[in-house]
């Protein structure tokens, strides 16, 4: 089932057109990977999926962004949109507070004050992010005391704490070592049972390992989108083949 | 050295070894049939020795391909090229074994009188040698038409196989005392027919490397099951 349906999407930063006539469907309970050389528009598009680009001055967007059939650039509550669509960034960015408070931050913002309820949310989120066993005895310690890989999983737990439907991940493992990367990839594979995941990655092997669908971007356009196995063994477009085989980019 | 340059140079090594393996196989088929027809036991022994080289080349190519897969993580056309080479060498090695098996019968049959009406066996050998050569050439030159032509060539081999089989059945009926030798010739007939099948397999992997679709998969989708 389609979660996001984007059609004729164009995006400008002032005079510069960063996305041109983008059309893509993102399916429920799947991992969709965006690949392409730097500056091709993949991070711009992922940030548009929960209107993070609203914060950028001079950003103008046209086209249709349907989330479950509803236009996210229409008359909707942006805070509620960001509750439904969580985001994890390239560099782990825990708040300078305890592990517990990092995860409880979102639910508290959305009005949950009951301690027992918050405890349950924190535990479930940390379990779902596969970090509970490593931090259950140090929930009151600073999140900054965690390793880079643990901090990134904490950020995923923080994103999960508000029960989103979609998880956007912009190069979530590019700053991590191979062990932490492996844990995040295993986690993504688990999370797609409950969430729809969109990931930007520069790592071709990562895209083949974790994604069901891949979209290749070049100069603000989607050149090819298809099932990951098919796109990486038999791409239809020569530009895709040239990029993924390292002939350019 | 950039990733592409290293990849291209490693793939060239695979190509060179494939051509070398192919040449040894052509000679092995040629020699085993010559040994059979001329009852030349020494030549048959040479086929045994060339099989050792063919086996070594298979291991070398396999090692190179696995190294490319591990070091270069090829995708798309590169991935298909390397995986096709990995599959093709299994068929080439089996062809080498079959030439050796024919040489084995040549030594067993040595010294006795040859069964008449054998002109079709060298004819089959000529066709399968060309098929093996074409299969490897099609891979090296990414020649889809040549790869697909192997199916037609194999039809001719199958036709000759049936003719030789009918001749041998008639011969056994007429000269039952020659039955043991006729059965050995029948085995040789079968080995040549199998070499044709292996060459067709090579052509199919070449087609996969070029188009991304294995022809057996198309047939399977069309028929609900694969063609044997």
Coordinates of C-alpha atoms in Angstrom, one line a residue:
Chain A
X1 CA 0.0 0.0 0.0
X2 CA 1.2 3.5 -0.8
X3 CA 2.2 5.7 2.1
X4 CA 3.5 8.7 0.2
X5 CA 2.6 9.6 -3.3
X6 CA 4.6 12.4 -4.8
X7 CA 3.8 13.9 -8.2
X8 CA 5.3 16.7 -10.3
X9 CA 7.3 17.9 -7.4
X10 CA 9.6 20.9 -8.0
X11 CA 11.6 22.7 -5.4
X12 CA 13.7 25.9 -5.5
X13 CA 16.1 27.5 -3.1
X14 CA 15.7 31.1 -4.2
X15 CA 16.6 30.9 -8.0
X16 CA 18.3 27.5 -7.8
X17 CA 16.0 24.6 -8.8
X18 CA 17.0 21.6 -6.5
X19 CA 14.2 19.2 -7.5
X20 CA 12.7 18.9 -11.0
X21 CA 9.5 17.0 -11.8
X22 CA 9.9 14.3 -9.1
X23 CA 7.3 11.5 -9.1
X24 CA 7.6 8.6 -6.7
X25 CA 5.4 6.3 -4.6
X26 CA 6.8 5.2 -1.2
X27 CA 5.1 2.0 0.1
X28 CA 4.1 1.1 3.6
X29 CA 6.3 -1.2 5.7
X30 CA 9.1 -1.0 3.2
X31 CA 12.6 0.6 3.2
X32 CA 13.0 3.0 0.3
X33 CA 16.6 4.2 -0.4
X34 CA 17.6 7.4 -2.1
X35 CA 21.0 7.2 -3.8
X36 CA 22.9 9.6 -6.0
X37 CA 26.0 11.9 -6.0
X38 CA 26.3 14.8 -3.6
X39 CA 24.0 17.7 -4.4
X40 CA 21.6 15.6 -6.5
X41 CA 18.5 16.5 -4.3
X42 CA 18.0 13.3 -2.3
X43 CA 18.4 15.1 1.1
X44 CA 16.3 17.9 -0.1
X45 CA 13.5 15.5 -1.0
X46 CA 13.7 13.5 2.3
X47 CA 13.5 16.8 4.2
X48 CA 10.4 17.8 2.2
X49 CA 8.6 14.7 3.4
X50 CA 8.1 16.2 6.9
X51 CA 8.3 19.8 5.8
X52 CA 11.8 20.4 7.3
X53 CA 12.4 22.7 4.3
X54 CA 9.8 25.1 5.7
X55 CA 12.6 26.3 8.0
X56 CA 14.9 27.3 5.0
X57 CA 14.5 30.8 3.8
X58 CA 13.8 31.1 0.1
X59 CA 12.6 27.5 -0.3
X60 CA 9.6 27.2 -2.6
X61 CA 7.8 24.0 -3.4
X62 CA 5.2 23.0 -6.0
X63 CA 3.5 19.7 -6.8
X64 CA 1.6 17.2 -4.8
X65 CA 2.9 15.5 -1.6
X66 CA 0.2 13.0 -0.5
X67 CA 0.6 11.2 2.8
X68 CA -2.1 8.6 3.1
X69 CA -4.0 10.6 0.4
X70 CA -3.7 13.9 2.3
X71 CA -1.6 16.8 0.9
X72 CA 1.1 17.6 3.5
X73 CA 1.5 21.1 2.1
X74 CA -2.2 21.8 2.4
X75 CA -4.0 22.9 5.5
X76 CA -2.5 20.6 8.1
X77 CA -0.8 20.9 11.5
X78 CA 2.9 20.7 10.8
X79 CA 3.6 19.6 14.4
X80 CA 1.3 16.7 14.0
X81 CA 2.9 15.9 10.6
X82 CA 6.3 15.7 12.3
X83 CA 4.9 13.5 15.0
X84 CA 3.7 11.1 12.3
X85 CA 7.0 11.4 10.3
X86 CA 10.1 11.2 12.5
X87 CA 13.6 12.0 11.4
X88 CA 17.1 10.7 12.2
X89 CA 20.2 12.7 10.9
X90 CA 23.6 11.9 9.7
X91 CA 25.3 12.9 13.0
X92 CA 23.8 11.6 16.3
X93 CA 22.4 14.7 18.0
X94 CA 21.2 13.7 21.5
X95 CA 20.0 16.5 23.7
X96 CA 22.4 17.4 26.5
X97 CA 20.2 15.7 29.1
X98 CA 19.7 12.1 30.5
X99 CA 19.0 9.1 28.3
X100 CA 15.5 8.9 29.8
X101 CA 14.8 12.6 29.2
X102 CA 15.9 12.4 25.6
X103 CA 13.3 9.7 24.9
X104 CA 10.6 11.2 27.1
X105 CA 11.1 14.6 25.5
X106 CA 8.7 14.0 22.6
X107 CA 5.9 12.4 24.5
X108 CA 6.1 15.2 27.1
X109 CA 5.8 17.8 24.4
X110 CA 2.7 16.1 23.2
X111 CA 1.2 16.3 26.7
X112 CA 2.0 13.0 28.3
X113 CA 2.8 13.7 32.0
X114 CA 1.9 10.4 33.7
X115 CA 5.1 8.8 35.0
X116 CA 4.1 5.2 34.5
X117 CA 3.0 5.9 30.9
X118 CA 6.3 7.7 30.2
X119 CA 8.3 4.8 31.7
X120 CA 6.5 2.4 29.4
X121 CA 7.1 4.6 26.3
X122 CA 10.8 5.1 27.2
X123 CA 11.3 1.3 27.7
X124 CA 9.4 0.3 24.5
X125 CA 11.2 2.9 22.4
X126 CA 14.7 1.9 23.7
X127 CA 13.8 -1.8 23.2
X128 CA 12.6 -1.1 19.6
X129 CA 15.8 0.8 18.9
X130 CA 17.8 -2.2 20.2
X131 CA 19.6 -0.2 22.9
X132 CA 17.5 -1.1 26.0
X133 CA 19.9 -3.8 27.2
X134 CA 22.9 -1.4 27.0
X135 CA 21.4 1.5 28.9
X136 CA 18.6 0.1 31.2
X137 CA 20.9 0.6 34.2
X138 CA 22.0 4.1 33.3
X139 CA 18.8 5.8 32.2
X140 CA 19.6 8.8 34.4
X141 CA 23.1 9.2 33.0
X142 CA 23.9 11.8 30.3
X143 CA 23.1 10.8 26.8
X144 CA 26.4 12.3 25.8
X145 CA 28.2 9.5 27.7
X146 CA 27.1 7.0 25.1
X147 CA 29.2 5.9 22.2
X148 CA 28.5 7.3 18.7
X149 CA 26.6 4.1 17.7
X150 CA 24.6 4.1 20.9
X151 CA 23.8 7.8 20.5
X152 CA 22.4 7.2 17.0
X153 CA 20.2 4.3 18.3
X154 CA 19.1 6.6 21.1
X155 CA 18.1 9.2 18.5
X156 CA 16.1 6.5 16.7
X157 CA 14.5 5.6 20.1
X158 CA 13.7 9.3 20.5
X159 CA 12.1 9.4 17.0
X160 CA 10.1 6.3 17.8
X161 CA 8.9 7.6 21.2
X162 CA 6.1 9.6 19.6
X163 CA 4.8 6.6 17.7
X164 CA 5.5 7.8 14.2
X165 CA 4.3 6.1 11.0
X166 CA 7.3 7.0 8.9
X167 CA 10.9 7.2 9.8
X168 CA 13.2 9.4 7.6
X169 CA 16.9 8.7 7.9
X170 CA 19.5 10.9 6.3
X171 CA 22.8 9.0 6.1
X172 CA 22.2 7.5 9.6
X173 CA 25.4 5.4 9.6
X174 CA 27.9 7.6 7.8
X175 CA 29.6 8.6 11.0
X176 CA 29.5 5.2 12.6
X177 CA 32.0 2.2 12.7
X178 CA 31.1 -1.1 11.0
X179 CA 29.8 -2.7 14.2
X180 CA 27.4 0.2 15.0
X181 CA 26.4 0.4 11.3
X182 CA 25.5 -3.4 11.3
X183 CA 23.4 -2.8 14.4
X184 CA 21.5 0.1 12.8
X185 CA 21.0 -1.9 9.6
X186 CA 19.6 -4.9 11.6
X187 CA 17.4 -2.4 13.4
X188 CA 16.1 -0.9 10.2
X189 CA 15.2 -4.4 9.0
X190 CA 13.2 -5.0 12.2
X191 CA 11.6 -1.5 12.2
X192 CA 10.1 -1.8 8.8
X193 CA 7.5 -4.3 10.1
X194 CA 5.9 -1.4 12.0
X195 CA 7.1 1.7 10.1
X196 CA 7.7 3.0 6.6
X197 CA 11.3 3.9 6.3
X198 CA 13.0 6.3 3.8
X199 CA 16.8 6.4 3.9
X200 CA 19.4 8.5 2.1
X201 CA 22.7 6.7 1.7
X202 CA 26.0 7.1 -0.1
X203 CA 26.8 3.5 0.6
X204 CA 25.7 1.3 -2.4
X205 CA 26.2 -1.9 -0.4
X206 CA 24.0 -0.5 2.4
X207 CA 21.3 0.3 -0.1
X208 CA 21.4 -3.3 -1.5
X209 CA 21.4 -4.8 2.0
X210 CA 18.6 -2.9 3.6
X211 CA 16.2 -1.4 1.1
X212 CA 13.3 -2.9 -0.8
X213 CA 13.1 0.0 -3.3
X214 CA 15.8 2.3 -4.6
X215 CA 15.5 5.7 -6.3
X216 CA 18.5 7.1 -8.1
X217 CA 18.8 10.9 -8.2
X218 CA 20.9 13.0 -10.5
X219 CA 20.9 16.8 -10.8
X220 CA 17.6 17.1 -9.0
X221 CA 15.7 14.5 -11.0
X222 CA 14.8 10.9 -10.3
X223 CA 16.5 9.0 -13.1
X224 CA 15.3 5.6 -12.1
X225 CA 13.2 4.0 -9.3
X226 CA 12.7 0.3 -8.9
X227 CA 13.0 -2.8 -6.7
X228 CA 16.5 -2.7 -5.2
X229 CA 17.5 -6.2 -6.5
X230 CA 16.5 -5.3 -10.0
X231 CA 18.0 -1.8 -10.0
X232 CA 21.4 -3.1 -8.8
X233 CA 21.6 -6.2 -11.1
X234 CA 19.8 -4.9 -14.2
X235 CA 19.3 -1.1 -14.2
X236 CA 17.2 0.2 -17.1
X237 CA 19.0 3.6 -17.4
X238 CA 22.6 3.9 -18.5
X239 CA 23.1 6.8 -16.1
X240 CA 22.1 4.6 -13.2
X241 CA 24.5 1.8 -14.4
X242 CA 27.3 4.3 -14.7
X243 CA 26.8 5.7 -11.3
X244 CA 26.3 2.5 -9.3
X245 CA 29.3 0.8 -11.1
X246 CA 31.5 3.8 -10.2
X247 CA 32.0 5.1 -13.8
X248 CA 31.1 8.6 -12.5
X249 CA 30.1 10.4 -9.3
Chain B
X1 CA 44.8 3.3 -9.0
X2 CA 41.1 4.1 -9.2
X3 CA 38.5 1.5 -8.4
X4 CA 37.4 1.2 -12.1
X5 CA 41.0 0.8 -13.4
X6 CA 41.7 -1.9 -10.8
X7 CA 38.4 -3.6 -11.7
X8 CA 39.0 -3.5 -15.4
X9 CA 42.5 -4.9 -15.0
X10 CA 41.3 -7.7 -12.8
X11 CA 38.5 -8.5 -15.2
X12 CA 41.0 -8.6 -18.1
X13 CA 42.9 -11.2 -16.2
X14 CA 39.7 -13.3 -16.0
X15 CA 39.1 -12.8 -19.8
X16 CA 42.7 -13.9 -20.6
X17 CA 42.4 -17.0 -18.5
X18 CA 39.0 -17.8 -20.0
X19 CA 40.4 -17.7 -23.5
X20 CA 43.3 -19.9 -22.4
X21 CA 40.9 -22.4 -20.8
X22 CA 38.9 -22.4 -24.0
X23 CA 41.9 -23.1 -26.1
X24 CA 42.9 -26.0 -23.9
X25 CA 39.4 -27.4 -24.1
X26 CA 39.3 -27.1 -27.9
X27 CA 42.6 -29.0 -28.1
X28 CA 41.3 -31.6 -25.6
X29 CA 38.2 -32.3 -27.7
X30 CA 40.1 -32.3 -30.9
X31 CA 42.8 -34.7 -29.5
X32 CA 40.4 -37.1 -27.8
X33 CA 38.5 -37.6 -31.1
X34 CA 41.7 -37.9 -33.1
X35 CA 43.0 -40.4 -30.5
X36 CA 39.8 -42.4 -30.9
X37 CA 39.7 -42.3 -34.7
X38 CA 43.4 -43.0 -35.1
X39 CA 43.7 -45.3 -32.1
X40 CA 46.5 -43.1 -30.8
X41 CA 46.9 -44.0 -27.1
X42 CA 49.7 -41.4 -26.6
X43 CA 47.5 -38.6 -27.8
X44 CA 44.8 -39.8 -25.4
X45 CA 47.2 -39.5 -22.5
X46 CA 47.9 -35.9 -23.6
X47 CA 44.2 -35.2 -23.0
X48 CA 44.5 -36.4 -19.4
X49 CA 47.4 -34.0 -18.9
X50 CA 45.5 -31.1 -20.4
X51 CA 42.6 -31.8 -18.1
X52 CA 44.9 -31.0 -15.1
X53 CA 45.6 -27.6 -16.7
X54 CA 41.9 -27.0 -17.4
X55 CA 41.1 -27.8 -13.7
X56 CA 43.8 -25.4 -12.5
X57 CA 42.5 -22.6 -14.8
X58 CA 39.0 -23.1 -13.4
X59 CA 40.3 -22.7 -9.9
X60 CA 42.4 -19.6 -10.9
X61 CA 39.4 -17.9 -12.6
X62 CA 37.1 -18.8 -9.7
X63 CA 39.6 -17.3 -7.3
X64 CA 39.9 -14.1 -9.4
X65 CA 36.1 -13.8 -9.6
X66 CA 35.6 -14.3 -5.9
X67 CA 38.3 -11.7 -5.2
X68 CA 36.6 -9.2 -7.5
X69 CA 33.3 -9.9 -5.7
X70 CA 34.9 -9.4 -2.3
X71 CA 37.1 -6.4 -3.2
X72 CA 35.1 -4.5 -5.8
X73 CA 31.5 -5.3 -4.8
X74 CA 30.4 -5.1 -8.5
X75 CA 26.8 -4.3 -9.3
X76 CA 24.7 -4.1 -12.4
X77 CA 26.5 -5.1 -15.6
X78 CA 29.8 -5.7 -13.7
X79 CA 28.1 -8.0 -11.3
X80 CA 26.5 -10.0 -14.1
X81 CA 29.8 -10.2 -16.0
X82 CA 31.6 -11.7 -13.0
X83 CA 28.8 -14.0 -11.9
X84 CA 28.4 -15.3 -15.5
X85 CA 32.1 -16.1 -15.7
X86 CA 31.8 -18.0 -12.4
X87 CA 29.0 -20.1 -13.8
X88 CA 30.6 -20.5 -17.3
X89 CA 33.8 -22.1 -15.9
X90 CA 31.8 -24.9 -14.2
X91 CA 30.4 -25.8 -17.7
X92 CA 33.9 -25.4 -19.3
X93 CA 35.4 -27.7 -16.6
X94 CA 32.7 -30.3 -17.2
X95 CA 33.5 -30.2 -20.9
X96 CA 37.2 -30.8 -20.1
X97 CA 36.1 -33.9 -18.0
X98 CA 34.0 -35.2 -20.8
X99 CA 36.9 -34.9 -23.3
X100 CA 39.0 -36.8 -20.7
X101 CA 36.2 -39.5 -20.5
X102 CA 36.2 -39.8 -24.3
X103 CA 40.0 -40.2 -24.2
X104 CA 39.6 -42.9 -21.6
X105 CA 37.3 -44.9 -24.0
X106 CA 39.8 -44.2 -26.8
X107 CA 42.5 -46.1 -24.8
X108 CA 40.1 -48.9 -24.0
X109 CA 39.1 -49.2 -27.6
X110 CA 42.8 -49.0 -28.8
X111 CA 44.1 -51.8 -30.9
X112 CA 40.8 -53.3 -31.9
X113 CA 38.9 -52.7 -35.2
X114 CA 36.9 -49.5 -35.3
X115 CA 33.2 -49.6 -35.6
X116 CA 32.1 -48.5 -39.1
X117 CA 29.9 -45.5 -39.9
X118 CA 31.7 -43.2 -37.5
X119 CA 31.9 -40.2 -39.7
X120 CA 29.2 -38.5 -37.6
X121 CA 31.3 -38.5 -34.4
X122 CA 34.1 -36.2 -35.8
X123 CA 31.4 -34.1 -37.3
X124 CA 29.8 -33.7 -33.9
X125 CA 33.2 -32.9 -32.4
X126 CA 33.8 -30.1 -35.0
X127 CA 30.4 -28.5 -34.2
X128 CA 30.9 -28.7 -30.4
X129 CA 34.4 -27.2 -30.6
X130 CA 33.0 -24.3 -32.5
X131 CA 30.2 -23.9 -30.0
X132 CA 32.6 -23.7 -27.1
X133 CA 34.8 -21.2 -29.0
X134 CA 31.7 -19.1 -29.9
X135 CA 30.4 -19.2 -26.3
X136 CA 33.6 -17.8 -24.9
X137 CA 34.0 -15.3 -27.8
X138 CA 30.4 -14.1 -27.3
X139 CA 31.2 -13.5 -23.6
X140 CA 34.4 -11.6 -24.4
X141 CA 32.9 -9.5 -27.2
X142 CA 29.4 -9.2 -25.5
X143 CA 28.0 -10.6 -28.7
X144 CA 24.3 -11.5 -28.0
X145 CA 23.6 -12.8 -31.4
X146 CA 26.5 -15.3 -31.3
X147 CA 25.4 -16.4 -27.8
X148 CA 21.9 -17.1 -29.0
X149 CA 23.1 -19.0 -32.1
X150 CA 24.4 -21.8 -29.8
X151 CA 20.9 -23.1 -29.4
X152 CA 20.6 -23.7 -33.1
X153 CA 24.0 -25.3 -33.3
X154 CA 23.0 -27.6 -30.5
X155 CA 20.0 -28.8 -32.5
X156 CA 22.4 -30.1 -35.2
X157 CA 24.4 -31.9 -32.5
X158 CA 21.2 -33.5 -31.1
X159 CA 20.3 -34.6 -34.7
X160 CA 23.7 -36.2 -35.1
X161 CA 23.4 -37.9 -31.7
X162 CA 20.2 -39.6 -32.8
X163 CA 21.8 -40.7 -36.1
X164 CA 24.8 -42.2 -34.4
X165 CA 22.5 -43.9 -31.8
X166 CA 20.4 -45.4 -34.6
X167 CA 23.5 -46.6 -36.3
X168 CA 24.9 -48.2 -33.2
X169 CA 21.5 -50.0 -32.4
X170 CA 21.5 -51.4 -35.9
X171 CA 25.1 -52.5 -35.5
X172 CA 24.4 -54.3 -32.3
X173 CA 21.5 -56.1 -33.9
X174 CA 23.6 -57.2 -36.8
X175 CA 26.9 -57.9 -35.0
X176 CA 26.0 -58.8 -31.4
X177 CA 29.7 -59.7 -30.8
X178 CA 30.5 -56.0 -31.2
X179 CA 28.0 -54.9 -28.6
X180 CA 30.5 -54.0 -25.9
X181 CA 32.5 -51.7 -28.3
X182 CA 29.3 -50.2 -29.7
X183 CA 28.2 -49.3 -26.1
X184 CA 31.5 -47.5 -25.6
X185 CA 30.9 -45.5 -28.8
X186 CA 27.4 -44.8 -27.5
X187 CA 28.9 -43.3 -24.4
X188 CA 31.2 -41.1 -26.5
X189 CA 28.2 -40.1 -28.5
X190 CA 26.5 -39.1 -25.3
X191 CA 29.5 -37.1 -24.0
X192 CA 29.6 -35.1 -27.2
X193 CA 25.9 -34.4 -27.0
X194 CA 26.4 -33.2 -23.3
X195 CA 29.3 -31.0 -24.4
X196 CA 26.8 -29.3 -26.8
X197 CA 24.4 -28.8 -23.8
X198 CA 27.2 -27.3 -21.7
X199 CA 28.0 -24.9 -24.6
X200 CA 24.4 -23.9 -24.7
X201 CA 24.5 -23.2 -20.9
X202 CA 27.6 -20.9 -21.5
X203 CA 25.6 -19.1 -24.2
X204 CA 22.7 -18.6 -21.7
X205 CA 25.0 -17.1 -19.1
X206 CA 26.5 -14.8 -21.8
X207 CA 22.9 -13.7 -22.5
X208 CA 22.3 -13.0 -18.8
X209 CA 25.5 -11.0 -18.6
X210 CA 24.5 -8.9 -21.6
X211 CA 20.7 -8.5 -21.0
X212 CA 20.3 -9.1 -17.3
X213 CA 17.8 -11.8 -18.0
X214 CA 18.6 -15.5 -18.1
X215 CA 16.7 -17.2 -21.0
X216 CA 15.7 -20.1 -18.8
X217 CA 14.0 -17.7 -16.5
X218 CA 11.9 -16.4 -19.5
X219 CA 11.0 -19.9 -20.5
X220 CA 10.1 -20.7 -16.9
X221 CA 7.8 -17.6 -16.7
X222 CA 6.3 -18.5 -20.1
X223 CA 5.7 -22.2 -19.4
X224 CA 5.3 -22.3 -15.7
X225 CA 8.4 -24.5 -15.5
X226 CA 11.9 -24.4 -16.9
X227 CA 13.0 -26.2 -20.1
X228 CA 15.4 -29.1 -19.3

